Amino acid sequence: MIASETLLRRGRELRTRYTTEDVGVLTQDEARRFLAGRTGDPRTDVTLAWELLYRLEPELYDRLVNAERLHPGVIGWLPDDLERIVEVAAGTGRLTLELVHRAREVVAIEPAAPLREILNRKLAEADLGDPTRVTHGFFDQLPVTDDCADMVVACSALTPMPGHGGEAGLAEMERACRPGGCVLIVWPNEVRWLAARGYRYVRFDGEMSLEFANHEEAAELIEIFYPSALAEVRRRGSRRVPYDVLGTNPPRDLAFKVISR
């Protein structure tokens, strides 16, 4: 993306950041999943706007992720000493770097090529050896064999919507998990939908905030991703933004299911 396009988008909230012309960045596979039965206009389809963000401005998305730190209880809940973990929709590594030392092999699956590039760069910079394989794939067609993993996990990605997991995606995650293994959804989107499918819910207490580098970055990113909270964020003048200010659930919960066949 050229500098002039970046300048034109600066300050715009996510829903108005892209136009129908930007949809051309999607591959055929991506378009089939993310445009089917939808308007194709990111100004009226915020889910599509997020998909364009991943592909057009991945570094902007990564800056938000860096501020959205997972609750320590979620990290502490994760099992250790596993043979293989499969992570679905790994993004830029919100959870991946926490998984690497927990298994002899981690397969990180991410459909958006720009996000995979950032994840690969982070793994190289961390110099953790070579236990992680980053690969392309979608929720509904995971590039792994049956019963291959001790844990299959997705963080802030799976939804009931078909293009972002849905029934097919959840079935694929369970297919990839060995009997006795665990399918784990961190920061779940729809708890009742998962509960109806046999998932147990865990929530950790405590106040949580997004933690930006400084107040200027907080105001910049809140204007894009949570514009209704911008005035309050400016009033507070802090680099920390409580989730209560945003009116959204913090990343302090998970849902899991032990697989039996």
PDB file of C-alpha atoms in Angstrom:
ATOM      1  CA  MET A   1       0.000   0.000   0.000  1.00  0.00           C
ATOM      2  CA  ILE A   2       1.470   3.376  -1.001  1.00  0.00           C
ATOM      3  CA  ALA A   3       1.995   6.206   1.482  1.00  0.00           C
ATOM      4  CA  SER A   4      -0.793   8.387   0.055  1.00  0.00           C
ATOM      5  CA  GLU A   5      -3.359   5.639   0.710  1.00  0.00           C
ATOM      6  CA  THR A   6      -2.171   5.399   4.299  1.00  0.00           C
ATOM      7  CA  LEU A   7      -2.577   9.147   4.752  1.00  0.00           C
ATOM      8  CA  LEU A   8      -6.083   9.078   3.302  1.00  0.00           C
ATOM      9  CA  ARG A   9      -7.124   6.370   5.788  1.00  0.00           C
ATOM     10  CA  ARG A  10      -5.525   7.943   8.849  1.00  0.00           C
ATOM     11  CA  GLY A  11      -8.120   8.698  11.515  1.00  0.00           C
ATOM     12  CA  ARG A  12     -10.947   6.833   9.810  1.00  0.00           C
ATOM     13  CA  GLU A  13     -12.809   4.285  11.878  1.00  0.00           C
ATOM     14  CA  LEU A  14     -12.606   0.728  10.622  1.00  0.00           C
ATOM     15  CA  ARG A  15     -16.116   0.621   9.152  1.00  0.00           C
ATOM     16  CA  THR A  16     -15.333   3.515   6.784  1.00  0.00           C
ATOM     17  CA  ARG A  17     -11.680   2.754   6.187  1.00  0.00           C
ATOM     18  CA  TYR A  18     -12.133   0.646   3.045  1.00  0.00           C
ATOM     19  CA  THR A  19     -14.397   0.633  -0.027  1.00  0.00           C
ATOM     20  CA  THR A  20     -15.720  -1.953  -2.472  1.00  0.00           C
ATOM     21  CA  GLU A  21     -12.615  -1.343  -4.598  1.00  0.00           C
ATOM     22  CA  ASP A  22     -10.455  -2.799  -1.833  1.00  0.00           C
ATOM     23  CA  VAL A  23     -12.272  -6.147  -1.991  1.00  0.00           C
ATOM     24  CA  GLY A  24     -10.095  -7.017  -4.997  1.00  0.00           C
ATOM     25  CA  VAL A  25      -7.246  -7.787  -2.595  1.00  0.00           C
ATOM     26  CA  LEU A  26      -9.013 -11.034  -1.630  1.00  0.00           C
ATOM     27  CA  THR A  27      -7.981 -14.246  -3.360  1.00  0.00           C
ATOM     28  CA  GLN A  28     -10.638 -16.417  -5.016  1.00  0.00           C
ATOM     29  CA  ASP A  29     -10.722 -18.718  -1.991  1.00  0.00           C
ATOM     30  CA  GLU A  30     -11.033 -15.769   0.357  1.00  0.00           C
ATOM     31  CA  ALA A  31     -13.771 -14.134  -1.699  1.00  0.00           C
ATOM     32  CA  ARG A  32     -15.754 -17.383  -1.767  1.00  0.00           C
ATOM     33  CA  ARG A  33     -15.673 -17.560   2.029  1.00  0.00           C
ATOM     34  CA  PHE A  34     -15.965 -13.905   3.014  1.00  0.00           C
ATOM     35  CA  LEU A  35     -18.292 -12.529   0.347  1.00  0.00           C
ATOM     36  CA  ALA A  36     -20.844 -15.319  -0.078  1.00  0.00           C
ATOM     37  CA  GLY A  37     -24.308 -13.997   0.714  1.00  0.00           C
ATOM     38  CA  ARG A  38     -22.924 -10.612   1.809  1.00  0.00           C
ATOM     39  CA  THR A  39     -23.031  -7.092   0.386  1.00  0.00           C
ATOM     40  CA  GLY A  40     -19.347  -6.930  -0.519  1.00  0.00           C
ATOM     41  CA  ASP A  41     -19.223  -3.417   0.941  1.00  0.00           C
ATOM     42  CA  PRO A  42     -16.939  -3.047   3.991  1.00  0.00           C
ATOM     43  CA  ARG A  43     -18.723   0.200   4.918  1.00  0.00           C
ATOM     44  CA  THR A  44     -21.812  -1.835   5.813  1.00  0.00           C
ATOM     45  CA  ASP A  45     -20.097  -5.131   6.686  1.00  0.00           C
ATOM     46  CA  VAL A  46     -17.644  -4.689   9.556  1.00  0.00           C
ATOM     47  CA  THR A  47     -16.598  -8.360   9.425  1.00  0.00           C
ATOM     48  CA  LEU A  48     -15.425  -7.835   5.849  1.00  0.00           C
ATOM     49  CA  ALA A  49     -13.650  -4.645   6.946  1.00  0.00           C
ATOM     50  CA  TRP A  50     -11.624  -6.707   9.419  1.00  0.00           C
ATOM     51  CA  GLU A  51     -10.613  -9.132   6.657  1.00  0.00           C
ATOM     52  CA  LEU A  52      -9.419  -6.206   4.534  1.00  0.00           C
ATOM     53  CA  LEU A  53      -7.498  -4.812   7.503  1.00  0.00           C
ATOM     54  CA  TYR A  54      -5.563  -8.085   7.799  1.00  0.00           C
ATOM     55  CA  ARG A  55      -4.526  -7.877   4.150  1.00  0.00           C
ATOM     56  CA  LEU A  56      -4.119  -4.151   3.541  1.00  0.00           C
ATOM     57  CA  GLU A  57      -2.811  -2.883   6.879  1.00  0.00           C
ATOM     58  CA  PRO A  58      -1.477  -5.866   8.830  1.00  0.00           C
ATOM     59  CA  GLU A  59       0.950  -3.756  10.860  1.00  0.00           C
ATOM     60  CA  LEU A  60      -1.956  -1.610  12.095  1.00  0.00           C
ATOM     61  CA  TYR A  61      -3.776  -4.739  13.214  1.00  0.00           C
ATOM     62  CA  ASP A  62      -0.628  -5.992  14.950  1.00  0.00           C
ATOM     63  CA  ARG A  63      -0.367  -2.751  16.923  1.00  0.00           C
ATOM     64  CA  LEU A  64      -3.869  -3.359  18.280  1.00  0.00           C
ATOM     65  CA  VAL A  65      -3.055  -6.989  19.119  1.00  0.00           C
ATOM     66  CA  ASN A  66       0.046  -5.906  21.030  1.00  0.00           C
ATOM     67  CA  ALA A  67      -2.197  -3.819  23.300  1.00  0.00           C
ATOM     68  CA  GLU A  68      -4.731  -6.634  23.845  1.00  0.00           C
ATOM     69  CA  ARG A  69      -2.750  -8.766  26.276  1.00  0.00           C
ATOM     70  CA  LEU A  70      -4.337 -12.030  27.370  1.00  0.00           C
ATOM     71  CA  HIS A  71      -5.207 -12.514  31.032  1.00  0.00           C
ATOM     72  CA  PRO A  72      -2.387 -14.309  32.930  1.00  0.00           C
ATOM     73  CA  GLY A  73      -4.952 -16.883  34.043  1.00  0.00           C
ATOM     74  CA  VAL A  74      -5.586 -17.851  30.417  1.00  0.00           C
ATOM     75  CA  ILE A  75      -1.859 -18.295  29.819  1.00  0.00           C
ATOM     76  CA  GLY A  76      -1.490 -20.272  33.046  1.00  0.00           C
ATOM     77  CA  TRP A  77      -4.364 -22.586  32.058  1.00  0.00           C
ATOM     78  CA  LEU A  78      -2.582 -23.777  28.913  1.00  0.00           C
ATOM     79  CA  PRO A  79      -1.174 -27.313  29.207  1.00  0.00           C
ATOM     80  CA  ASP A  80       2.543 -28.092  28.886  1.00  0.00           C
ATOM     81  CA  ASP A  81       4.648 -30.930  27.483  1.00  0.00           C
ATOM     82  CA  LEU A  82       2.451 -31.753  24.495  1.00  0.00           C
ATOM     83  CA  GLU A  83       3.548 -33.522  21.348  1.00  0.00           C
ATOM     84  CA  ARG A  84       1.766 -31.252  18.867  1.00  0.00           C
ATOM     85  CA  ILE A  85      -0.438 -28.157  19.013  1.00  0.00           C
ATOM     86  CA  VAL A  86      -2.417 -26.893  16.032  1.00  0.00           C
ATOM     87  CA  GLU A  87      -3.365 -23.216  16.202  1.00  0.00           C
ATOM     88  CA  VAL A  88      -6.055 -22.016  13.805  1.00  0.00           C
ATOM     89  CA  ALA A  89      -6.217 -18.384  12.607  1.00  0.00           C
ATOM     90  CA  ALA A  90      -2.940 -17.612  14.343  1.00  0.00           C
ATOM     91  CA  GLY A  91      -2.826 -14.029  13.065  1.00  0.00           C
ATOM     92  CA  THR A  92       0.370 -12.215  14.009  1.00  0.00           C
ATOM     93  CA  GLY A  93       1.016 -14.477  16.998  1.00  0.00           C
ATOM     94  CA  ARG A  94      -1.169 -13.155  19.807  1.00  0.00           C
ATOM     95  CA  LEU A  95      -1.090 -16.669  21.285  1.00  0.00           C
ATOM     96  CA  THR A  96       1.542 -18.457  19.193  1.00  0.00           C
ATOM     97  CA  LEU A  97       4.600 -17.320  21.139  1.00  0.00           C
ATOM     98  CA  GLU A  98       2.945 -18.615  24.324  1.00  0.00           C
ATOM     99  CA  LEU A  99       2.471 -22.029  22.706  1.00  0.00           C
ATOM    100  CA  VAL A 100       5.937 -22.657  21.296  1.00  0.00           C
ATOM    101  CA  HIS A 101       7.529 -23.940  24.501  1.00  0.00           C
ATOM    102  CA  ARG A 102       4.486 -26.069  25.352  1.00  0.00           C
ATOM    103  CA  ALA A 103       4.858 -28.652  22.566  1.00  0.00           C
ATOM    104  CA  ARG A 104       7.510 -30.354  20.497  1.00  0.00           C
ATOM    105  CA  GLU A 105       5.745 -29.047  17.395  1.00  0.00           C
ATOM    106  CA  VAL A 106       3.328 -26.158  16.820  1.00  0.00           C
ATOM    107  CA  VAL A 107       1.461 -25.821  13.528  1.00  0.00           C
ATOM    108  CA  ALA A 108       0.213 -22.242  13.162  1.00  0.00           C
ATOM    109  CA  ILE A 109      -2.449 -21.947  10.448  1.00  0.00           C
ATOM    110  CA  GLU A 110      -3.328 -18.478   9.108  1.00  0.00           C
ATOM    111  CA  PRO A 111      -5.193 -17.640   5.870  1.00  0.00           C
ATOM    112  CA  ALA A 112      -3.981 -14.027   5.436  1.00  0.00           C
ATOM    113  CA  ALA A 113      -0.520 -13.943   3.864  1.00  0.00           C
ATOM    114  CA  PRO A 114       0.476 -10.542   5.356  1.00  0.00           C
ATOM    115  CA  LEU A 115      -0.287 -11.800   8.868  1.00  0.00           C
ATOM    116  CA  ARG A 116       1.779 -14.936   8.237  1.00  0.00           C
ATOM    117  CA  GLU A 117       4.706 -12.732   7.233  1.00  0.00           C
ATOM    118  CA  ILE A 118       4.563 -10.826  10.508  1.00  0.00           C
ATOM    119  CA  LEU A 119       4.231 -14.048  12.506  1.00  0.00           C
ATOM    120  CA  ASN A 120       7.220 -15.600  10.758  1.00  0.00           C
ATOM    121  CA  ARG A 121       9.249 -12.463  11.480  1.00  0.00           C
ATOM    122  CA  LYS A 122       8.325 -12.544  15.178  1.00  0.00           C
ATOM    123  CA  LEU A 123       9.258 -16.201  15.478  1.00  0.00           C
ATOM    124  CA  ALA A 124      12.612 -15.555  13.786  1.00  0.00           C
ATOM    125  CA  GLU A 125      13.334 -12.603  16.089  1.00  0.00           C
ATOM    126  CA  ALA A 126      12.431 -14.672  19.159  1.00  0.00           C
ATOM    127  CA  ASP A 127      14.996 -17.302  18.072  1.00  0.00           C
ATOM    128  CA  LEU A 128      13.102 -20.171  19.708  1.00  0.00           C
ATOM    129  CA  GLY A 129      14.553 -22.901  17.532  1.00  0.00           C
ATOM    130  CA  ASP A 130      12.335 -24.468  14.913  1.00  0.00           C
ATOM    131  CA  PRO A 131       9.330 -26.073  16.629  1.00  0.00           C
ATOM    132  CA  THR A 132       6.759 -23.931  14.795  1.00  0.00           C
ATOM    133  CA  ARG A 133       5.497 -24.360  11.247  1.00  0.00           C
ATOM    134  CA  VAL A 134       3.454 -21.466   9.856  1.00  0.00           C
ATOM    135  CA  THR A 135       1.167 -22.463   7.010  1.00  0.00           C
ATOM    136  CA  HIS A 136      -1.822 -21.315   4.959  1.00  0.00           C
ATOM    137  CA  GLY A 137      -5.276 -22.685   5.653  1.00  0.00           C
ATOM    138  CA  PHE A 138      -8.891 -21.886   6.504  1.00  0.00           C
ATOM    139  CA  PHE A 139     -11.102 -22.982   9.396  1.00  0.00           C
ATOM    140  CA  ASP A 140     -13.229 -25.186   7.157  1.00  0.00           C
ATOM    141  CA  GLN A 141     -10.277 -26.913   5.470  1.00  0.00           C
ATOM    142  CA  LEU A 142      -7.387 -27.364   7.875  1.00  0.00           C
ATOM    143  CA  PRO A 143      -4.198 -28.700   6.230  1.00  0.00           C
ATOM    144  CA  VAL A 144      -3.600 -31.362   8.897  1.00  0.00           C
ATOM    145  CA  THR A 145      -4.502 -35.029   9.289  1.00  0.00           C
ATOM    146  CA  ASP A 146      -7.124 -36.569  11.550  1.00  0.00           C
ATOM    147  CA  ASP A 147      -6.259 -36.959  15.258  1.00  0.00           C
ATOM    148  CA  CYS A 148      -2.892 -35.247  14.771  1.00  0.00           C
ATOM    149  CA  ALA A 149      -2.792 -32.851  17.728  1.00  0.00           C
ATOM    150  CA  ASP A 150      -2.971 -32.977  21.517  1.00  0.00           C
ATOM    151  CA  MET A 151      -4.528 -29.512  21.473  1.00  0.00           C
ATOM    152  CA  VAL A 152      -6.253 -27.519  18.731  1.00  0.00           C
ATOM    153  CA  VAL A 153      -6.732 -23.873  19.620  1.00  0.00           C
ATOM    154  CA  ALA A 154      -8.111 -20.649  18.179  1.00  0.00           C
ATOM    155  CA  CYS A 155      -7.822 -17.247  19.848  1.00  0.00           C
ATOM    156  CA  SER A 156     -10.303 -14.421  19.163  1.00  0.00           C
ATOM    157  CA  ALA A 157     -11.087 -15.827  15.726  1.00  0.00           C
ATOM    158  CA  LEU A 158     -13.802 -18.506  15.698  1.00  0.00           C
ATOM    159  CA  THR A 159     -17.379 -17.267  15.331  1.00  0.00           C
ATOM    160  CA  PRO A 160     -20.669 -18.995  14.422  1.00  0.00           C
ATOM    161  CA  MET A 161     -20.443 -17.329  10.981  1.00  0.00           C
ATOM    162  CA  PRO A 162     -19.519 -19.808   8.190  1.00  0.00           C
ATOM    163  CA  GLY A 163     -16.715 -17.611   6.793  1.00  0.00           C
ATOM    164  CA  HIS A 164     -15.059 -17.435  10.199  1.00  0.00           C
ATOM    165  CA  GLY A 165     -15.390 -20.975  11.417  1.00  0.00           C
ATOM    166  CA  GLY A 166     -19.014 -21.820  12.045  1.00  0.00           C
ATOM    167  CA  GLU A 167     -20.130 -25.441  12.309  1.00  0.00           C
ATOM    168  CA  ALA A 168     -17.666 -26.594   9.648  1.00  0.00           C
ATOM    169  CA  GLY A 169     -14.726 -24.881  11.320  1.00  0.00           C
ATOM    170  CA  LEU A 170     -15.525 -26.298  14.738  1.00  0.00           C
ATOM    171  CA  ALA A 171     -15.913 -29.765  13.225  1.00  0.00           C
ATOM    172  CA  GLU A 172     -12.515 -29.405  11.530  1.00  0.00           C
ATOM    173  CA  MET A 173     -10.851 -28.443  14.811  1.00  0.00           C
ATOM    174  CA  GLU A 174     -12.377 -31.482  16.489  1.00  0.00           C
ATOM    175  CA  ARG A 175     -11.342 -33.719  13.567  1.00  0.00           C
ATOM    176  CA  ALA A 176      -7.720 -32.644  13.992  1.00  0.00           C
ATOM    177  CA  CYS A 177      -7.701 -33.315  17.749  1.00  0.00           C
ATOM    178  CA  ARG A 178      -6.810 -36.771  19.004  1.00  0.00           C
ATOM    179  CA  PRO A 179      -9.124 -38.624  21.422  1.00  0.00           C
ATOM    180  CA  GLY A 180      -8.371 -37.372  24.912  1.00  0.00           C
ATOM    181  CA  GLY A 181      -6.987 -34.142  23.521  1.00  0.00           C
ATOM    182  CA  CYS A 182      -8.488 -30.689  23.920  1.00  0.00           C
ATOM    183  CA  VAL A 183     -10.088 -28.203  21.546  1.00  0.00           C
ATOM    184  CA  LEU A 184      -9.679 -24.752  23.052  1.00  0.00           C
ATOM    185  CA  ILE A 185     -11.293 -21.444  22.128  1.00  0.00           C
ATOM    186  CA  VAL A 186      -9.577 -18.476  23.787  1.00  0.00           C
ATOM    187  CA  TRP A 187     -11.548 -15.218  24.111  1.00  0.00           C
ATOM    188  CA  PRO A 188     -14.662 -16.882  22.624  1.00  0.00           C
ATOM    189  CA  ASN A 189     -17.065 -14.886  20.491  1.00  0.00           C
ATOM    190  CA  GLU A 190     -20.285 -16.739  21.355  1.00  0.00           C
ATOM    191  CA  VAL A 191     -20.214 -18.728  24.590  1.00  0.00           C
ATOM    192  CA  ARG A 192     -23.769 -20.107  24.377  1.00  0.00           C
ATOM    193  CA  TRP A 193     -23.184 -21.427  20.860  1.00  0.00           C
ATOM    194  CA  LEU A 194     -20.133 -23.333  22.127  1.00  0.00           C
ATOM    195  CA  ALA A 195     -21.887 -24.543  25.283  1.00  0.00           C
ATOM    196  CA  ALA A 196     -24.630 -26.090  23.148  1.00  0.00           C
ATOM    197  CA  ARG A 197     -21.880 -28.119  21.460  1.00  0.00           C
ATOM    198  CA  GLY A 198     -20.389 -29.501  24.657  1.00  0.00           C
ATOM    199  CA  TYR A 199     -17.816 -26.826  25.510  1.00  0.00           C
ATOM    200  CA  ARG A 200     -17.098 -25.837  29.102  1.00  0.00           C
ATOM    201  CA  TYR A 201     -16.506 -22.196  29.984  1.00  0.00           C
ATOM    202  CA  VAL A 202     -13.777 -20.709  32.186  1.00  0.00           C
ATOM    203  CA  ARG A 203     -13.477 -17.026  33.131  1.00  0.00           C
ATOM    204  CA  PHE A 204     -10.720 -15.350  35.128  1.00  0.00           C
ATOM    205  CA  ASP A 205     -11.439 -12.340  37.339  1.00  0.00           C
ATOM    206  CA  GLY A 206      -9.763  -8.965  37.556  1.00  0.00           C
ATOM    207  CA  GLU A 207      -9.896  -5.626  35.786  1.00  0.00           C
ATOM    208  CA  MET A 208      -8.162  -5.498  32.421  1.00  0.00           C
ATOM    209  CA  SER A 209      -6.997  -2.737  30.106  1.00  0.00           C
ATOM    210  CA  LEU A 210      -5.564  -2.367  26.641  1.00  0.00           C
ATOM    211  CA  GLU A 211      -1.975  -1.212  27.149  1.00  0.00           C
ATOM    212  CA  PHE A 212      -0.590   0.998  24.401  1.00  0.00           C
ATOM    213  CA  ALA A 213       2.916   2.416  24.061  1.00  0.00           C
ATOM    214  CA  ASN A 214       1.674   5.908  24.984  1.00  0.00           C
ATOM    215  CA  HIS A 215      -1.485   8.023  25.124  1.00  0.00           C
ATOM    216  CA  GLU A 216      -1.028   9.211  21.538  1.00  0.00           C
ATOM    217  CA  GLU A 217      -1.113   5.642  20.241  1.00  0.00           C
ATOM    218  CA  ALA A 218      -4.098   4.864  22.471  1.00  0.00           C
ATOM    219  CA  ALA A 219      -6.086   7.759  20.998  1.00  0.00           C
ATOM    220  CA  GLU A 220      -5.026   6.907  17.435  1.00  0.00           C
ATOM    221  CA  LEU A 221      -6.066   3.255  17.600  1.00  0.00           C
ATOM    222  CA  ILE A 222      -9.185   3.794  19.695  1.00  0.00           C
ATOM    223  CA  GLU A 223     -10.393   6.279  17.066  1.00  0.00           C
ATOM    224  CA  ILE A 224     -10.143   3.506  14.460  1.00  0.00           C
ATOM    225  CA  PHE A 225     -11.338   0.465  16.377  1.00  0.00           C
ATOM    226  CA  TYR A 226     -13.541   1.860  19.186  1.00  0.00           C
ATOM    227  CA  PRO A 227     -14.562   5.360  18.021  1.00  0.00           C
ATOM    228  CA  SER A 228     -17.419   5.710  20.535  1.00  0.00           C
ATOM    229  CA  ALA A 229     -14.846   5.610  23.358  1.00  0.00           C
ATOM    230  CA  LEU A 230     -12.490   8.213  21.874  1.00  0.00           C
ATOM    231  CA  ALA A 231     -13.710  11.193  23.904  1.00  0.00           C
ATOM    232  CA  GLU A 232     -13.303   9.295  27.187  1.00  0.00           C
ATOM    233  CA  VAL A 233      -9.849   8.037  26.190  1.00  0.00           C
ATOM    234  CA  ARG A 234      -8.745  11.578  25.385  1.00  0.00           C
ATOM    235  CA  ARG A 235     -10.181  12.832  28.688  1.00  0.00           C
ATOM    236  CA  ARG A 236      -8.251  10.219  30.669  1.00  0.00           C
ATOM    237  CA  GLY A 237      -4.974  10.958  28.895  1.00  0.00           C
ATOM    238  CA  SER A 238      -3.534   7.533  29.709  1.00  0.00           C
ATOM    239  CA  ARG A 239      -1.841   4.841  27.665  1.00  0.00           C
ATOM    240  CA  ARG A 240      -4.054   2.314  29.471  1.00  0.00           C
ATOM    241  CA  VAL A 241      -7.663   1.942  28.329  1.00  0.00           C
ATOM    242  CA  PRO A 242      -9.925  -0.214  30.565  1.00  0.00           C
ATOM    243  CA  TYR A 243     -12.175  -2.600  28.698  1.00  0.00           C
ATOM    244  CA  ASP A 244     -15.081  -1.133  30.686  1.00  0.00           C
ATOM    245  CA  VAL A 245     -14.555   2.113  28.756  1.00  0.00           C
ATOM    246  CA  LEU A 246     -14.872   0.187  25.498  1.00  0.00           C
ATOM    247  CA  GLY A 247     -17.961  -1.745  26.601  1.00  0.00           C
ATOM    248  CA  THR A 248     -16.491  -5.039  25.433  1.00  0.00           C
ATOM    249  CA  ASN A 249     -15.467  -8.322  27.040  1.00  0.00           C
ATOM    250  CA  PRO A 250     -11.749  -8.503  27.966  1.00  0.00           C
ATOM    251  CA  PRO A 251      -9.524 -11.404  26.830  1.00  0.00           C
ATOM    252  CA  ARG A 252      -9.895 -13.265  30.122  1.00  0.00           C
ATOM    253  CA  ASP A 253     -12.018 -16.291  29.209  1.00  0.00           C
ATOM    254  CA  LEU A 254     -11.921 -19.545  27.300  1.00  0.00           C
ATOM    255  CA  ALA A 255     -14.083 -22.500  26.292  1.00  0.00           C
ATOM    256  CA  PHE A 256     -12.766 -26.034  25.938  1.00  0.00           C
ATOM    257  CA  LYS A 257     -13.836 -29.557  25.091  1.00  0.00           C
ATOM    258  CA  VAL A 258     -12.043 -32.845  25.670  1.00  0.00           C
ATOM    259  CA  ILE A 259     -12.483 -34.971  22.567  1.00  0.00           C
ATOM    260  CA  SER A 260     -13.843 -38.518  22.832  1.00  0.00           C
ATOM    261  CA  ARG A 261     -14.668 -40.807  19.936  1.00  0.00           C
TER     262      ARG A 261
END
